[in-house]
mmCIF file of C-alpha atoms and ligand atoms in Angstrom:
data_model
loop_
_atom_site.group_PDB
_atom_site.id
_atom_site.type_symbol
_atom_site.label_atom_id
_atom_site.label_comp_id
_atom_site.label_asym_id
_atom_site.label_seq_id
_atom_site.Cartn_x
_atom_site.Cartn_y
_atom_site.Cartn_z
ATOM 1 C CA MET D 25 -45.391 84.139 27.197
ATOM 2 C CA LYS D 26 -43.777 82.639 30.254
ATOM 3 C CA VAL D 27 -40.480 84.399 29.541
ATOM 4 C CA ALA D 28 -42.231 87.713 28.953
ATOM 5 C CA ALA D 29 -44.206 87.340 32.173
ATOM 6 C CA LEU D 30 -41.033 86.542 34.094
ATOM 7 C CA ALA D 31 -39.287 89.561 32.599
ATOM 8 C CA LEU D 32 -42.192 91.753 33.682
ATOM 9 C CA VAL D 33 -42.097 90.366 37.206
ATOM 10 C CA THR D 34 -38.333 90.957 37.354
ATOM 11 C CA LEU D 35 -38.756 94.515 36.105
ATOM 12 C CA ALA D 36 -41.528 95.183 38.619
ATOM 13 C CA LEU D 37 -39.393 93.829 41.467
ATOM 14 C CA THR D 38 -36.411 95.927 40.357
ATOM 15 C CA LEU D 39 -38.537 99.064 40.226
ATOM 16 C CA ALA D 40 -40.049 98.300 43.611
ATOM 17 C CA THR D 41 -36.565 97.967 45.111
ATOM 18 C CA VAL D 42 -35.390 101.241 43.608
ATOM 19 C CA VAL D 43 -38.494 103.099 44.738
ATOM 20 C CA ALA D 44 -38.263 101.641 48.244
ATOM 21 C CA SER D 45 -34.597 102.303 48.858
ATOM 22 C CA ALA D 46 -34.762 106.101 48.604
ATOM 23 C CA ALA D 47 -37.242 106.547 51.432
ATOM 24 C CA ASP D 48 -36.323 103.581 53.572
ATOM 25 C CA LEU D 49 -33.788 105.407 55.704
ATOM 26 C CA CYS D 50 -36.876 106.724 57.488
ATOM 27 C CA ILE D 51 -38.314 103.878 59.520
ATOM 28 C CA TYR D 52 -40.350 105.795 62.112
ATOM 29 C CA GLU D 53 -43.154 108.180 61.139
ATOM 30 C CA PRO D 54 -43.491 110.919 60.116
ATOM 31 C CA CYS D 55 -41.317 110.437 57.048
ATOM 32 C CA ALA D 56 -42.674 113.446 55.185
ATOM 33 C CA PRO D 57 -43.594 117.009 56.088
ATOM 34 C CA ALA D 58 -47.135 118.310 56.425
ATOM 35 C CA GLU D 59 -48.740 120.376 53.650
ATOM 36 C CA ASP D 60 -47.137 123.566 54.970
ATOM 37 C CA GLY D 61 -43.687 122.000 54.620
ATOM 38 C CA THR D 62 -43.021 121.625 58.352
ATOM 39 C CA TYR D 63 -42.644 118.412 60.318
ATOM 40 C CA ALA D 64 -45.242 117.730 62.986
ATOM 41 C CA LEU D 65 -44.635 116.694 66.559
ATOM 42 C CA PRO D 66 -46.001 113.115 66.510
ATOM 43 C CA ASP D 67 -48.682 112.423 69.104
ATOM 44 C CA LEU D 68 -47.636 110.090 71.866
ATOM 45 C CA PRO D 69 -49.156 106.761 70.672
ATOM 46 C CA TYR D 70 -50.247 105.758 74.208
ATOM 47 C CA PRO D 71 -51.382 107.649 77.334
ATOM 48 C CA TYR D 72 -48.691 109.580 79.227
ATOM 49 C CA ASP D 73 -49.271 107.588 82.403
ATOM 50 C CA SER D 74 -49.408 104.185 80.683
ATOM 51 C CA LEU D 75 -45.695 103.415 81.135
ATOM 52 C CA GLU D 76 -46.039 103.693 84.922
ATOM 53 C CA PRO D 77 -44.323 102.565 87.045
ATOM 54 C CA SER D 78 -41.358 102.103 84.658
ATOM 55 C CA ILE D 79 -41.475 105.693 83.403
ATOM 56 C CA ASP D 80 -43.637 108.170 85.278
ATOM 57 C CA ASN D 81 -46.442 110.317 83.936
ATOM 58 C CA LYS D 82 -44.788 113.666 84.746
ATOM 59 C CA THR D 83 -41.509 112.742 83.032
ATOM 60 C CA MET D 84 -43.395 111.570 79.948
ATOM 61 C CA GLY D 85 -45.360 114.835 79.839
ATOM 62 C CA PHE D 86 -42.290 117.088 80.041
ATOM 63 C CA HIS D 87 -40.238 114.831 77.798
ATOM 64 C CA HIS D 88 -42.764 114.654 74.960
ATOM 65 C CA ASP D 89 -44.592 117.982 75.248
ATOM 66 C CA VAL D 90 -41.633 120.213 76.120
ATOM 67 C CA HIS D 91 -38.338 118.609 75.054
ATOM 68 C CA PHE D 92 -39.474 116.736 71.920
ATOM 69 C CA LYS D 93 -41.666 119.689 70.945
ATOM 70 C CA GLY D 94 -38.703 122.038 71.365
ATOM 71 C CA TYR D 95 -36.505 119.966 69.049
ATOM 72 C CA THR D 96 -39.346 119.811 66.527
ATOM 73 C CA THR D 97 -39.890 123.576 66.495
ATOM 74 C CA LYS D 98 -36.174 124.341 66.212
ATOM 75 C CA MET D 99 -35.616 121.700 63.532
ATOM 76 C CA ASN D 100 -38.366 123.304 61.438
ATOM 77 C CA LYS D 101 -36.579 126.653 61.873
ATOM 78 C CA ALA D 102 -33.316 125.047 60.802
ATOM 79 C CA LEU D 103 -34.950 123.512 57.729
ATOM 80 C CA ALA D 104 -36.416 126.872 56.703
ATOM 81 C CA GLU D 105 -32.885 128.315 56.646
ATOM 82 C CA MET D 106 -31.338 125.440 54.710
ATOM 83 C CA PRO D 107 -30.871 125.885 50.980
ATOM 84 C CA GLN D 108 -31.568 122.247 50.069
ATOM 85 C CA ALA D 109 -35.315 121.739 50.095
ATOM 86 C CA ASP D 110 -35.773 118.024 49.399
ATOM 87 C CA GLY D 111 -35.145 114.752 51.129
ATOM 88 C CA THR D 112 -36.273 113.285 54.385
ATOM 89 C CA ILE D 113 -34.713 114.473 57.647
ATOM 90 C CA GLU D 114 -32.869 111.163 57.745
ATOM 91 C CA GLU D 115 -31.357 111.701 54.281
ATOM 92 C CA ARG D 116 -30.345 115.253 55.115
ATOM 93 C CA MET D 117 -28.697 114.105 58.333
ATOM 94 C CA THR D 118 -26.513 111.633 56.429
ATOM 95 C CA SER D 119 -25.104 114.519 54.379
ATOM 96 C CA VAL D 120 -24.150 116.797 57.308
ATOM 97 C CA ASP D 121 -20.393 117.334 57.539
ATOM 98 C CA VAL D 122 -19.726 117.024 61.271
ATOM 99 C CA ALA D 123 -16.082 118.129 61.087
ATOM 100 C CA ASN D 124 -16.634 121.331 59.194
ATOM 101 C CA SER D 125 -20.043 122.695 60.009
ATOM 102 C CA ASP D 126 -21.322 126.219 59.772
ATOM 103 C CA PRO D 127 -23.684 127.463 62.544
ATOM 104 C CA SER D 128 -26.844 126.637 60.595
ATOM 105 C CA SER D 129 -25.665 123.063 59.990
ATOM 106 C CA ILE D 130 -24.849 122.660 63.696
ATOM 107 C CA PHE D 131 -28.325 124.000 64.532
ATOM 108 C CA PHE D 132 -29.801 121.349 62.227
ATOM 109 C CA LEU D 133 -27.469 118.622 63.553
ATOM 110 C CA ASN D 134 -28.563 119.292 67.156
ATOM 111 C CA ASN D 135 -32.280 119.821 66.633
ATOM 112 C CA GLY D 136 -32.790 117.491 63.678
ATOM 113 C CA GLY D 137 -30.894 114.893 65.717
ATOM 114 C CA GLY D 138 -33.156 115.589 68.680
ATOM 115 C CA TYR D 139 -36.190 115.155 66.432
ATOM 116 C CA LEU D 140 -34.996 111.854 64.919
ATOM 117 C CA ASN D 141 -33.858 110.398 68.235
ATOM 118 C CA HIS D 142 -37.095 111.244 70.019
ATOM 119 C CA LYS D 143 -39.465 110.068 67.301
ATOM 120 C CA MET D 144 -37.723 106.679 67.530
ATOM 121 C CA TYR D 145 -37.665 106.707 71.336
ATOM 122 C CA PHE D 146 -41.383 107.361 71.842
ATOM 123 C CA ALA D 147 -42.414 105.059 68.959
ATOM 124 C CA THR D 148 -40.516 102.096 70.384
ATOM 125 C CA MET D 149 -42.038 102.070 73.852
ATOM 126 C CA GLY D 150 -45.484 100.919 74.916
ATOM 127 C CA PRO D 151 -47.473 99.900 77.971
ATOM 128 C CA GLY D 152 -46.030 96.662 79.297
ATOM 129 C CA GLY D 153 -43.593 96.448 76.396
ATOM 130 C CA SER D 154 -43.550 93.647 73.870
ATOM 131 C CA PRO D 155 -40.815 90.998 73.839
ATOM 132 C CA ILE D 156 -38.853 90.267 70.687
ATOM 133 C CA SER D 157 -40.289 87.459 68.526
ATOM 134 C CA PRO D 158 -37.834 84.641 69.246
ATOM 135 C CA ASP D 159 -38.057 83.191 65.717
ATOM 136 C CA GLY D 160 -38.297 86.493 63.827
ATOM 137 C CA PRO D 161 -35.723 87.947 61.402
ATOM 138 C CA LEU D 162 -34.539 90.592 63.897
ATOM 139 C CA ALA D 163 -33.892 88.010 66.631
ATOM 140 C CA ALA D 164 -32.004 85.847 64.125
ATOM 141 C CA LYS D 165 -29.815 88.770 63.071
ATOM 142 C CA ILE D 166 -29.184 89.743 66.699
ATOM 143 C CA ASP D 167 -28.093 86.156 67.414
ATOM 144 C CA GLU D 168 -25.780 86.276 64.405
ATOM 145 C CA ASP D 169 -24.179 89.637 65.269
ATOM 146 C CA PHE D 170 -24.132 89.569 69.092
ATOM 147 C CA GLY D 171 -24.238 85.852 69.904
ATOM 148 C CA SER D 172 -27.556 86.198 71.709
ATOM 149 C CA TYR D 173 -30.374 88.601 72.537
ATOM 150 C CA GLN D 174 -29.050 88.718 76.094
ATOM 151 C CA ASN D 175 -25.625 89.854 74.860
ATOM 152 C CA MET D 176 -27.216 92.617 72.784
ATOM 153 C CA THR D 177 -29.162 93.967 75.760
ATOM 154 C CA GLU D 178 -26.039 93.847 77.941
ATOM 155 C CA GLU D 179 -23.988 95.717 75.326
ATOM 156 C CA LEU D 180 -26.668 98.366 74.863
ATOM 157 C CA THR D 181 -27.003 98.787 78.628
ATOM 158 C CA ALA D 182 -23.205 99.089 79.006
ATOM 159 C CA ALA D 183 -23.149 101.700 76.225
ATOM 160 C CA ALA D 184 -25.870 103.679 78.057
ATOM 161 C CA LYS D 185 -23.724 103.571 81.185
ATOM 162 C CA SER D 186 -20.633 104.701 79.263
ATOM 163 C CA VAL D 187 -22.145 107.961 77.980
ATOM 164 C CA PHE D 188 -20.420 110.870 79.728
ATOM 165 C CA GLY D 189 -22.987 113.581 80.341
ATOM 166 C CA SER D 190 -25.986 113.772 78.019
ATOM 167 C CA GLY D 191 -26.433 111.382 75.126
ATOM 168 C CA TRP D 192 -27.842 108.155 73.794
ATOM 169 C CA ALA D 193 -27.083 104.475 73.286
ATOM 170 C CA PHE D 194 -28.462 102.877 70.137
ATOM 171 C CA LEU D 195 -28.963 99.552 68.400
ATOM 172 C CA VAL D 196 -28.082 100.496 64.824
ATOM 173 C CA LEU D 197 -28.187 98.863 61.413
ATOM 174 C CA ASP D 198 -25.632 99.557 58.704
ATOM 175 C CA PRO D 199 -27.731 99.608 55.514
ATOM 176 C CA ALA D 200 -24.607 98.980 53.414
ATOM 177 C CA THR D 201 -23.816 95.638 55.072
ATOM 178 C CA GLY D 202 -27.026 94.738 56.903
ATOM 179 C CA ASP D 203 -25.057 94.337 60.128
ATOM 180 C CA LEU D 204 -26.235 95.397 63.574
ATOM 181 C CA SER D 205 -24.096 97.041 66.238
ATOM 182 C CA ILE D 206 -24.288 99.166 69.380
ATOM 183 C CA LEU D 207 -23.400 102.859 69.233
ATOM 184 C CA ALA D 208 -23.114 105.415 72.043
ATOM 185 C CA GLN D 209 -23.398 109.060 71.042
ATOM 186 C CA PRO D 210 -23.073 112.390 72.895
ATOM 187 C CA ASN D 211 -25.726 115.121 72.930
ATOM 188 C CA GLN D 212 -28.372 114.635 70.200
ATOM 189 C CA ASN D 213 -25.953 113.261 67.609
ATOM 190 C CA SER D 214 -27.910 110.990 65.308
ATOM 191 C CA PRO D 215 -26.530 107.666 64.037
ATOM 192 C CA TYR D 216 -27.598 108.884 60.580
ATOM 193 C CA LEU D 217 -24.541 111.194 60.723
ATOM 194 C CA GLN D 218 -22.533 107.976 60.297
ATOM 195 C CA ASN D 219 -24.921 106.487 57.722
ATOM 196 C CA LEU D 220 -26.289 104.127 60.358
ATOM 197 C CA VAL D 221 -30.004 103.579 60.960
ATOM 198 C CA PRO D 222 -31.115 103.643 64.614
ATOM 199 C CA LEU D 223 -33.600 100.826 65.270
ATOM 200 C CA LEU D 224 -33.803 101.334 69.031
ATOM 201 C CA GLY D 225 -32.223 103.682 71.509
ATOM 202 C CA VAL D 226 -32.270 104.810 75.092
ATOM 203 C CA ASP D 227 -32.173 108.505 75.963
ATOM 204 C CA VAL D 228 -29.799 109.091 78.877
ATOM 205 C CA TRP D 229 -30.216 112.841 79.136
ATOM 206 C CA GLU D 230 -31.156 113.659 82.729
ATOM 207 C CA HIS D 231 -34.546 114.965 81.538
ATOM 208 C CA ALA D 232 -35.427 111.346 80.678
ATOM 209 C CA TYR D 233 -35.171 110.109 84.265
ATOM 210 C CA TYR D 234 -34.130 112.636 86.913
ATOM 211 C CA LEU D 235 -37.619 113.439 88.240
ATOM 212 C CA LYS D 236 -38.189 109.816 89.218
ATOM 213 C CA GLN D 237 -34.777 108.224 89.612
ATOM 214 C CA GLY D 238 -32.590 111.206 90.469
ATOM 215 C CA PRO D 239 -28.969 110.321 89.697
ATOM 216 C CA LYS D 240 -29.721 106.579 89.259
ATOM 217 C CA ARG D 241 -29.401 106.417 85.481
ATOM 218 C CA MET D 242 -29.013 102.655 85.369
ATOM 219 C CA ASP D 243 -32.246 102.095 87.336
ATOM 220 C CA TYR D 244 -33.986 104.066 84.608
ATOM 221 C CA VAL D 245 -32.295 102.032 81.848
ATOM 222 C CA ALA D 246 -33.396 98.782 83.543
ATOM 223 C CA ASN D 247 -36.976 100.120 83.749
ATOM 224 C CA TRP D 248 -36.846 101.289 80.125
ATOM 225 C CA TRP D 249 -36.174 97.727 78.934
ATOM 226 C CA ASP D 250 -39.511 96.716 80.526
ATOM 227 C CA VAL D 251 -41.453 99.066 78.231
ATOM 228 C CA VAL D 252 -39.563 98.519 74.957
ATOM 229 C CA ASP D 253 -42.090 97.493 72.296
ATOM 230 C CA PHE D 254 -40.148 95.091 70.061
ATOM 231 C CA ALA D 255 -43.119 94.679 67.717
ATOM 232 C CA LYS D 256 -42.428 98.254 66.572
ATOM 233 C CA VAL D 257 -38.696 97.643 66.276
ATOM 234 C CA GLU D 258 -39.301 94.496 64.204
ATOM 235 C CA GLU D 259 -41.615 96.423 61.887
ATOM 236 C CA ALA D 260 -38.968 99.110 61.431
ATOM 237 C CA TYR D 261 -36.249 96.514 60.852
ATOM 238 C CA ALA D 262 -38.354 94.842 58.147
ATOM 239 C CA LYS D 263 -38.596 98.182 56.295
ATOM 240 C CA VAL D 264 -34.890 98.870 56.201
ATOM 241 C CA ALA D 265 -33.581 95.301 55.990
ATOM 242 C CA SER D 266 -35.610 94.584 52.844
ATOM 243 C CA SER D 267 -34.484 97.671 50.938
HETATM 244 MN MN1 MN R 10 -34.879 113.390 75.563
#
């Protein structure tokens, strides 16, 4: 009986792993389309003015309601024109061929990338921010891969500074190795294009900061750190790290 029970537990665990791994590339909601097949613009999970004074109310309004909405609408258009109907946005992004893309793939790369980047960006901020749990699994992995939490933040900040023109700097996880690294990307290029999962990222397009900070990008990045909600990042890391 004991052996049979163990075998059942093992089978159940194996099945759970297989079921989890397919969807786990998506770590920030929504991970599935609505009933009509389109992806919704997620509501901002906190009031627009609640990140003041780090990020101002007006910037948040334009950024979420105009820019993020625009990427969402255009990504849904891109999806309607794509032959392949299944898979999450994240999974589809991993299969885009960057080097040899037709116009409809480029349209998806830009707007699907904009959608993925922004759903992570808005989900990982919150009023007052939330510091990383010093004894949690994410902090331990950051220590292992960067030497310290401080080093990670310095590398991510330096990557944000290094972006020429519009783009992003990300903390990414390689699901094949479990390792973390920092990645700077131009435009709306998603880390999923390189089979990397973005856990956290800072938008350094001028629309993210110019109303308040003008050309002072690094003042904005410093303020952004104050509203990063690491509880959300840790939750997302637990999803992908356990798959
Ligand atoms: Mn943006």
